[in-house]
Tab-separated table of N, CA and C in Angstrom:
chain	number	residue	atom	x	y	z
A	1	MET	N	0.945	-1.073	-0.080
A	1	MET	CA	-0.264	-0.015	0.051
A	1	MET	C	0.727	1.575	0.133
A	2	ILE	N	0.545	2.395	-0.862
A	2	ILE	CA	1.311	3.441	-0.637
A	2	ILE	C	0.642	4.371	1.020
A	3	VAL	N	1.805	4.798	1.281
A	3	VAL	CA	2.207	5.719	2.669
A	3	VAL	C	2.981	6.570	2.283
A	4	LYS	N	2.883	7.468	3.342
A	4	LYS	CA	3.398	8.522	4.021
A	4	LYS	C	4.898	8.668	4.633
A	5	GLN	N	6.038	9.098	4.010
A	5	GLN	CA	7.255	9.190	4.586
A	5	GLN	C	7.857	10.108	4.697
A	6	VAL	N	8.003	11.016	5.589
A	6	VAL	CA	8.776	11.987	6.182
A	6	VAL	C	10.279	11.672	5.876
A	7	THR	N	11.170	12.544	5.145
A	7	THR	CA	12.444	13.001	4.967
A	7	THR	C	12.994	14.586	4.940
A	8	VAL	N	13.907	13.947	6.324
A	8	VAL	CA	14.506	15.438	6.756
A	8	VAL	C	16.058	14.871	6.457
A	9	ARG	N	16.189	16.511	5.945
A	9	ARG	CA	17.571	16.307	5.518
A	9	ARG	C	18.281	17.105	6.887
A	10	VAL	N	19.425	16.363	7.764
A	10	VAL	CA	19.862	17.651	8.777
A	10	VAL	C	21.844	16.738	8.877
A	11	GLU	N	22.393	17.386	9.031
A	11	GLU	CA	24.012	17.592	8.908
A	11	GLU	C	24.216	16.374	9.657
A	12	ASN	N	25.625	16.281	8.499
A	12	ASN	CA	26.121	14.599	8.928
A	12	ASN	C	27.078	14.916	10.109
A	13	LYS	N	26.689	15.434	11.720
A	13	LYS	CA	27.489	15.994	12.746
A	13	LYS	C	26.725	15.108	13.408
A	14	GLU	N	27.622	15.400	15.029
A	14	GLU	CA	26.947	14.433	15.893
A	14	GLU	C	25.658	15.082	16.537
A	15	GLY	N	25.126	14.854	17.065
A	15	GLY	CA	24.052	15.060	17.547
A	15	GLY	C	23.038	15.920	17.109
A	16	LYS	N	22.667	15.786	15.754
A	16	LYS	CA	21.763	16.427	14.791
A	16	LYS	C	20.481	15.361	14.248
A	17	LEU	N	20.671	14.140	14.314
A	17	LEU	CA	19.689	13.074	14.642
A	17	LEU	C	18.477	13.251	15.553
A	18	LYS	N	19.978	12.830	16.935
A	18	LYS	CA	18.841	13.529	18.180
A	18	LYS	C	18.183	14.506	18.529
A	19	GLU	N	18.291	15.830	17.903
A	19	GLU	CA	17.786	16.568	17.895
A	19	GLU	C	16.279	16.432	16.913
A	20	VAL	N	16.250	15.596	15.738
A	20	VAL	CA	15.035	15.388	15.546
A	20	VAL	C	14.298	14.754	15.781
A	21	LEU	N	15.151	13.441	16.512
A	21	LEU	CA	14.392	12.502	17.906
A	21	LEU	C	13.890	13.040	18.885
A	22	ASP	N	14.598	14.264	19.688
A	22	ASP	CA	13.960	15.290	20.907
A	22	ASP	C	12.923	15.724	20.224
A	23	VAL	N	12.426	16.347	19.102
A	23	VAL	CA	10.930	16.790	18.639
A	23	VAL	C	10.107	16.591	18.869
A	24	LEU	N	10.342	14.984	17.827
A	24	LEU	CA	9.250	13.568	17.877
A	24	LEU	C	9.326	13.618	19.959
A	25	ALA	N	10.066	13.481	20.488
A	25	ALA	CA	9.631	12.891	22.254
A	25	ALA	C	8.862	13.845	22.524
A	26	GLU	N	9.820	15.013	22.120
A	26	GLU	CA	8.786	16.079	23.036
A	26	GLU	C	7.168	15.812	23.244
A	27	LYS	N	6.891	14.968	21.714
A	27	LYS	CA	4.965	15.694	21.554
A	27	LYS	C	4.828	14.028	21.374
A	28	GLN	N	5.574	13.251	21.801
A	28	GLN	CA	5.503	11.688	21.815
A	28	GLN	C	4.727	11.204	20.729
A	29	ILE	N	5.550	10.989	19.769
A	29	ILE	CA	5.508	10.469	18.917
A	29	ILE	C	6.583	9.631	18.076
A	30	ASN	N	5.292	8.784	18.106
A	30	ASN	CA	6.395	7.359	17.760
A	30	ASN	C	7.103	6.667	16.584
A	31	VAL	N	8.233	6.700	16.822
A	31	VAL	CA	8.454	6.228	15.529
A	31	VAL	C	8.637	5.009	15.100
A	32	GLU	N	8.093	4.452	14.183
A	32	GLU	CA	7.707	2.859	13.391
A	32	GLU	C	9.010	2.649	12.574
A	33	ALA	N	9.449	3.365	12.297
A	33	ALA	CA	11.058	2.843	10.946
A	33	ALA	C	11.557	3.715	11.041
A	34	ILE	N	12.987	3.665	10.837
A	34	ILE	CA	13.985	4.455	10.279
A	34	ILE	C	14.990	4.075	9.258
A	35	SER	N	15.247	5.132	8.674
A	35	SER	CA	16.212	4.922	7.761
A	35	SER	C	17.258	6.093	7.292
A	36	MET	N	18.561	5.951	7.226
A	36	MET	CA	19.513	7.329	7.701
A	36	MET	C	20.832	7.060	6.742
A	37	ALA	N	21.199	7.632	6.198
A	37	ALA	CA	22.636	7.725	4.991
A	37	ALA	C	22.414	8.805	4.598
A	38	ASP	N	23.738	9.386	5.227
A	38	ASP	CA	23.784	10.702	5.432
A	38	ASP	C	23.569	11.716	5.670
A	39	THR	N	23.168	12.345	4.863
A	39	THR	CA	22.072	13.640	5.501
A	39	THR	C	20.622	13.161	5.674
A	40	VAL	N	20.329	12.143	4.891
A	40	VAL	CA	19.126	11.984	4.769
A	40	VAL	C	18.773	10.944	5.693
A	41	THR	N	17.368	11.733	6.104
A	41	THR	CA	16.947	10.466	7.404
A	41	THR	C	15.363	10.476	6.477
A	42	ARG	N	15.000	9.473	6.547
A	42	ARG	CA	13.488	9.058	6.428
A	42	ARG	C	12.889	8.226	7.479
A	43	LEU	N	11.693	8.369	7.752
A	43	LEU	CA	10.517	8.037	8.746
A	43	LEU	C	9.572	7.283	8.482
A	44	ILE	N	9.227	6.407	8.715
A	44	ILE	CA	7.633	6.044	9.033
A	44	ILE	C	6.865	6.330	10.454
A	45	LEU	N	5.823	7.118	9.925
A	45	LEU	CA	5.247	7.277	11.641
A	45	LEU	C	3.610	7.189	11.206
A	46	SER	N	2.826	7.124	12.116
A	46	SER	CA	1.546	7.148	12.231
A	46	SER	C	0.915	8.429	11.138
A	47	ASN	N	1.479	9.912	11.575
A	47	ASN	CA	1.086	10.796	11.413
A	47	ASN	C	1.910	12.229	10.507
A	48	PRO	N	2.664	11.914	9.607
A	48	PRO	CA	3.164	12.612	8.820
A	48	PRO	C	3.261	13.701	8.348
A	49	GLU	N	2.053	14.396	8.301
A	49	GLU	CA	1.801	14.917	7.784
A	49	GLU	C	2.320	16.644	8.961
A	50	GLU	N	2.160	15.805	9.900
A	50	GLU	CA	1.752	16.671	11.526
A	50	GLU	C	3.495	17.122	11.555
A	51	VAL	N	3.833	15.811	11.498
A	51	VAL	CA	5.525	15.151	11.512
A	51	VAL	C	6.069	16.721	10.736
A	52	VAL	N	5.709	16.167	9.588
A	52	VAL	CA	5.892	18.209	8.549
A	52	VAL	C	6.180	18.957	9.126
A	53	THR	N	4.836	19.484	9.199
A	53	THR	CA	4.550	20.315	10.053
A	53	THR	C	5.223	21.027	11.374
A	54	LEU	N	5.785	19.910	12.455
A	54	LEU	CA	6.616	19.863	13.409
A	54	LEU	C	7.967	20.199	13.117
A	55	LEU	N	8.039	19.528	12.452
A	55	LEU	CA	10.042	19.529	11.753
A	55	LEU	C	10.058	20.941	11.720
A	56	THR	N	9.375	21.450	10.633
A	56	THR	CA	9.679	22.246	9.739
A	56	THR	C	9.394	24.143	10.709
A	57	GLU	N	8.688	24.070	12.119
A	57	GLU	CA	8.404	24.509	13.018
A	57	GLU	C	9.557	24.948	13.854
A	58	ASN	N	10.389	23.782	13.627
A	58	ASN	CA	11.684	23.761	14.303
A	58	ASN	C	13.278	23.554	13.817
A	59	GLY	N	12.410	24.380	12.812
A	59	GLY	CA	13.670	24.540	11.734
A	59	GLY	C	14.430	23.625	10.972
A	60	PHE	N	13.766	22.262	10.678
A	60	PHE	CA	14.341	21.216	9.862
A	60	PHE	C	14.073	21.568	8.353
A	61	HIS	N	14.348	21.150	7.296
A	61	HIS	CA	13.805	20.865	6.198
A	61	HIS	C	13.041	19.519	6.268
A	62	ALA	N	12.188	19.272	6.245
A	62	ALA	CA	11.713	17.842	6.483
A	62	ALA	C	10.260	17.823	4.633
A	63	GLU	N	9.652	16.788	4.470
A	63	GLU	CA	9.141	16.845	3.407
A	63	GLU	C	8.231	14.945	2.942
A	64	LEU	N	7.350	14.940	2.968
A	64	LEU	CA	6.342	14.239	2.415
A	64	LEU	C	6.661	13.063	1.078
A	65	THR	N	7.107	12.028	1.149
A	65	THR	CA	7.173	11.283	0.319
A	65	THR	C	6.271	10.373	-0.061
A	66	ASP	N	5.950	9.827	-1.205
A	66	ASP	CA	5.376	8.081	-1.425
A	66	ASP	C	5.287	7.263	-1.325
A	67	VAL	N	5.498	6.203	-0.912
A	67	VAL	CA	6.465	5.044	-0.693
A	67	VAL	C	5.405	4.157	-1.009
A	68	ILE	N	5.665	2.746	-0.992
A	68	ILE	CA	5.310	1.476	-0.816
A	68	ILE	C	5.710	1.249	0.621
A	69	ARG	N	4.467	0.552	1.722
A	69	ARG	CA	4.810	0.078	2.754
A	69	ARG	C	4.576	-1.723	2.410
A	70	LEU	N	5.243	-2.699	2.595
A	70	LEU	CA	4.370	-4.094	2.040
A	70	LEU	C	4.986	-5.077	3.628
A	71	THR	N	4.397	-5.640	3.398
A	71	THR	CA	4.705	-7.293	4.438
A	71	THR	C	5.673	-8.198	3.581
A	72	VAL	N	6.158	-8.872	3.844
A	72	VAL	CA	7.387	-9.456	3.083
A	72	VAL	C	7.435	-10.931	3.909
A	73	PRO	N	7.058	-11.935	2.985
A	73	PRO	CA	7.325	-13.169	4.316
A	73	PRO	C	8.474	-13.447	4.636
A	74	SER	N	8.760	-14.216	5.266
A	74	SER	CA	10.026	-14.638	5.978
A	74	SER	C	9.793	-15.916	5.921
A	75	ARG	N	10.820	-15.681	4.546
A	75	ARG	CA	11.113	-17.637	3.829
A	75	ARG	C	12.033	-17.160	2.360
A	76	ALA	N	13.045	-18.067	2.667
A	76	ALA	CA	13.990	-17.911	1.753
A	76	ALA	C	13.642	-17.977	0.025
A	77	GLY	N	14.306	-16.627	-0.703
A	77	GLY	CA	13.766	-16.960	-1.678
A	77	GLY	C	12.340	-15.698	-1.980
A	78	ALA	N	11.752	-15.421	-0.664
A	78	ALA	CA	10.609	-14.438	-0.908
A	78	ALA	C	10.623	-13.340	-1.607
A	79	LEU	N	11.381	-12.289	-0.998
A	79	LEU	CA	12.306	-11.100	-1.140
A	79	LEU	C	13.587	-11.006	-3.069
A	80	ALA	N	13.918	-12.363	-2.427
A	80	ALA	CA	14.575	-12.195	-4.349
A	80	ALA	C	13.748	-12.369	-5.802
A	81	GLN	N	12.182	-13.103	-5.231
A	81	GLN	CA	11.154	-13.261	-5.791
A	81	GLN	C	10.347	-12.293	-6.438
A	82	MET	N	10.467	-11.390	-5.506
A	82	MET	CA	9.306	-9.685	-4.832
A	82	MET	C	10.447	-8.864	-6.502
A	83	LEU	N	11.495	-9.070	-6.096
A	83	LEU	CA	12.730	-8.215	-6.748
A	83	LEU	C	12.747	-7.985	-8.190
A	84	SER	N	12.762	-9.519	-8.432
A	84	SER	CA	12.725	-10.768	-9.952
A	84	SER	C	11.099	-9.758	-10.807
A	85	GLU	N	9.871	-9.931	-9.652
A	85	GLU	CA	9.001	-9.519	-10.477
A	85	GLU	C	9.329	-8.362	-10.656
A	86	ILE	N	9.859	-7.070	-9.591
A	86	ILE	CA	9.872	-6.013	-10.019
A	86	ILE	C	10.646	-5.632	-11.451
A	87	ALA	N	11.655	-6.100	-11.160
A	87	ALA	CA	13.135	-6.271	-12.231
A	87	ALA	C	12.251	-6.373	-13.769
A	88	ALA	N	11.680	-7.301	-14.136
A	88	ALA	CA	11.262	-7.480	-14.983
A	88	ALA	C	10.305	-6.071	-15.751
A	89	GLU	N	9.569	-5.639	-15.165
A	89	GLU	CA	8.681	-4.799	-15.872
A	89	GLU	C	9.477	-3.523	-15.788
A	90	LYS	N	11.089	-3.907	-15.937
A	90	LYS	CA	11.975	-2.643	-15.711
A	90	LYS	C	11.504	-1.410	-15.083
A	91	ILE	N	11.757	-2.205	-13.283
A	91	ILE	CA	10.996	-0.386	-12.276
A	91	ILE	C	12.324	-0.767	-11.557
A	92	ASN	N	12.962	1.259	-11.654
A	92	ASN	CA	14.441	0.713	-10.480
A	92	ASN	C	13.751	0.557	-9.911
A	93	LEU	N	14.167	0.472	-8.109
A	93	LEU	CA	14.038	0.673	-7.374
A	93	LEU	C	14.988	2.039	-6.930
A	94	GLU	N	14.408	2.899	-6.382
A	94	GLU	CA	16.187	4.117	-5.962
A	94	GLU	C	16.189	3.620	-3.916
A	95	TYR	N	15.453	3.012	-3.875
A	95	TYR	CA	16.145	2.330	-2.188
A	95	TYR	C	15.091	2.207	-1.565
A	96	MET	N	15.707	0.939	-0.447
A	96	MET	CA	14.228	0.345	0.083
A	96	MET	C	14.955	-0.079	1.973
A	97	TYR	N	14.348	-0.349	2.059
A	97	TYR	CA	14.314	-0.363	3.952
A	97	TYR	C	13.498	-1.296	4.517
A	98	ALA	N	13.724	-2.250	5.307
A	98	ALA	CA	12.860	-2.972	5.951
A	98	ALA	C	12.860	-2.736	7.425
A	99	PHE	N	12.223	-3.341	8.351
A	99	PHE	CA	11.699	-3.015	9.664
A	99	PHE	C	10.539	-4.506	10.458
A	100	GLY	N	10.786	-4.457	11.495
A	100	GLY	CA	9.612	-5.663	12.120
A	100	GLY	C	8.627	-5.049	13.026
A	101	SER	N	7.222	-5.548	12.624
A	101	SER	CA	6.173	-5.074	13.461
A	101	SER	C	5.256	-5.938	13.624
A	102	ALA	N	4.281	-5.213	14.764
A	102	ALA	CA	3.712	-6.631	14.967
A	102	ALA	C	2.817	-7.442	14.070
A	103	GLU	N	2.961	-6.568	12.862
A	103	GLU	CA	2.084	-7.541	11.168
A	103	GLU	C	2.990	-8.208	10.740
A	104	GLY	N	4.533	-8.064	10.817
A	104	GLY	CA	5.677	-9.528	10.796
A	104	GLY	C	6.446	-7.848	9.873
A	105	ASP	N	7.656	-8.839	9.205
A	105	ASP	CA	8.805	-8.321	8.372
A	105	ASP	C	8.478	-7.365	7.453
A	106	GLN	N	7.815	-5.914	7.400
A	106	GLN	CA	8.317	-5.460	7.128
A	106	GLN	C	8.947	-3.923	6.314
A	107	MET	N	8.610	-4.075	4.654
A	107	MET	CA	9.562	-3.388	3.999
A	107	MET	C	8.992	-1.424	3.779
A	108	ILE	N	10.121	-0.673	3.255
A	108	ILE	CA	9.593	-0.106	2.651
A	108	ILE	C	10.467	0.315	1.460
A	109	ILE	N	9.256	0.639	-0.050
A	109	ILE	CA	10.328	0.625	-1.288
A	109	ILE	C	9.668	1.445	-1.696
A	110	TYR	N	10.988	3.042	-2.547
A	110	TYR	CA	10.597	3.685	-3.278
A	110	TYR	C	10.860	2.943	-4.937
A	111	PRO	N	10.278	3.076	-5.364
A	111	PRO	CA	10.169	2.417	-6.969
A	111	PRO	C	10.254	4.006	-7.995
A	112	SER	N	10.527	3.638	-9.269
A	112	SER	CA	10.725	4.410	-10.106
A	112	SER	C	9.273	4.605	-10.554
A	113	ASP	N	8.384	3.783	-10.527
A	113	ASP	CA	7.255	3.544	-11.251
A	113	ASP	C	6.372	3.640	-10.035
A	114	LEU	N	5.528	4.139	-8.743
A	114	LEU	CA	5.081	4.570	-8.173
A	114	LEU	C	3.925	3.084	-8.428
A	115	LYS	N	3.067	3.469	-9.106
A	115	LYS	CA	1.642	2.998	-9.366
A	115	LYS	C	2.176	2.027	-9.989
A	116	ARG	N	2.502	1.292	-10.727
A	116	ARG	CA	2.422	-0.024	-11.490
A	116	ARG	C	3.349	-0.966	-10.523
A	117	THR	N	4.078	-0.085	-9.562
A	117	THR	CA	4.702	-1.155	-8.727
A	117	THR	C	3.886	-1.786	-7.449
A	118	GLU	N	2.971	-0.745	-7.140
A	118	GLU	CA	1.359	-0.944	-6.227
A	118	GLU	C	0.845	-1.946	-7.125
A	119	GLU	N	0.402	-2.041	-8.128
A	119	GLU	CA	-0.786	-2.921	-9.537
A	119	GLU	C	0.391	-4.174	-8.767
A	120	LEU	N	1.578	-4.302	-9.386
A	120	LEU	CA	2.455	-5.175	-9.498
A	120	LEU	C	2.641	-6.574	-7.911
A	121	LEU	N	2.688	-5.609	-7.309
A	121	LEU	CA	2.257	-6.446	-5.612
A	121	LEU	C	1.536	-6.021	-5.203
A	122	SER	N	0.085	-5.976	-5.707
A	122	SER	CA	-1.580	-5.827	-4.805
A	122	SER	C	-1.601	-6.758	-4.103
A	123	GLY	N	-1.137	-8.510	-5.023
A	123	GLY	CA	-1.966	-9.091	-4.281
A	123	GLY	C	-0.173	-9.764	-3.533
A	124	PHE	N	0.484	-9.076	-2.972
A	124	PHE	CA	2.019	-9.889	-2.731
A	124	PHE	C	1.346	-10.220	-1.289
A	125	GLU	N	0.730	-9.720	-0.464
A	125	GLU	CA	0.440	-9.553	0.564
A	125	GLU	C	0.074	-10.094	1.256
A	126	HIS	N	-1.467	-10.594	0.646
A	126	HIS	CA	-2.716	-11.520	0.212
A	126	HIS	C	-2.979	-12.696	0.222
A	127	THR	N	-1.358	-13.118	0.062
A	127	THR	CA	-1.085	-14.355	-0.609
A	127	THR	C	0.088	-14.810	-0.038
A	128	GLY	N	0.292	-14.361	0.260
A	128	GLY	CA	1.410	-14.730	1.519
A	128	GLY	C	2.890	-14.831	0.533
A	129	GLY	N	3.053	-14.162	-0.217
A	129	GLY	CA	3.869	-13.854	-1.185
A	129	GLY	C	3.724	-14.330	-2.670
A	130	PHE	N	4.522	-14.562	-3.764
A	130	PHE	CA	4.621	-14.590	-4.967
A	130	PHE	C	4.557	-16.488	-4.845
A	131	GLU	N	4.704	-17.690	-5.718
A	131	GLU	CA	4.867	-18.526	-5.283
A	131	GLU	C	6.275	-18.482	-5.347
A	132	GLU	N	6.818	-20.223	-4.159
A	132	GLU	CA	7.420	-20.163	-4.118
A	132	GLU	C	8.692	-20.665	-5.386
A	133	THR	N	9.500	-20.627	-5.583
A	133	THR	CA	10.323	-20.879	-6.661
A	133	THR	C	11.107	-22.306	-6.598
A	134	ILE	N	11.981	-22.875	-7.047
A	134	ILE	CA	12.772	-24.193	-6.635
A	134	ILE	C	13.322	-23.859	-7.770
A	135	MET	N	14.578	-23.917	-6.513
A	135	MET	CA	15.853	-23.480	-6.737
A	135	MET	C	16.620	-25.153	-6.966
């Protein structure tokens, strides 16, 4: 399913990420997932629009991005098969990250074609993933 992700640009210096998380903690905002690389921090939260406003008001550069969030079966080959299906459609993955939740193994992906990828993966979660590949 397509969800909103908060992207925050922060200096790659000691304590800067902590400043962002302090703002969220002060308002009792739970971070469901986080990915950080260099100056880009990506957050999955239950209230992304509110978080962008809050962070902007506190001097941070924050924006919303549409991404796909899906549950990935926890079995050998499931992720590889999903990626094969995406690649077969000539869709590039700009980035992805994974995390655990009460619902199971979760993945965030940002493909070059968001709508087509959502269509392609629409049955993925409901069927427990693509058919197992015999290796």
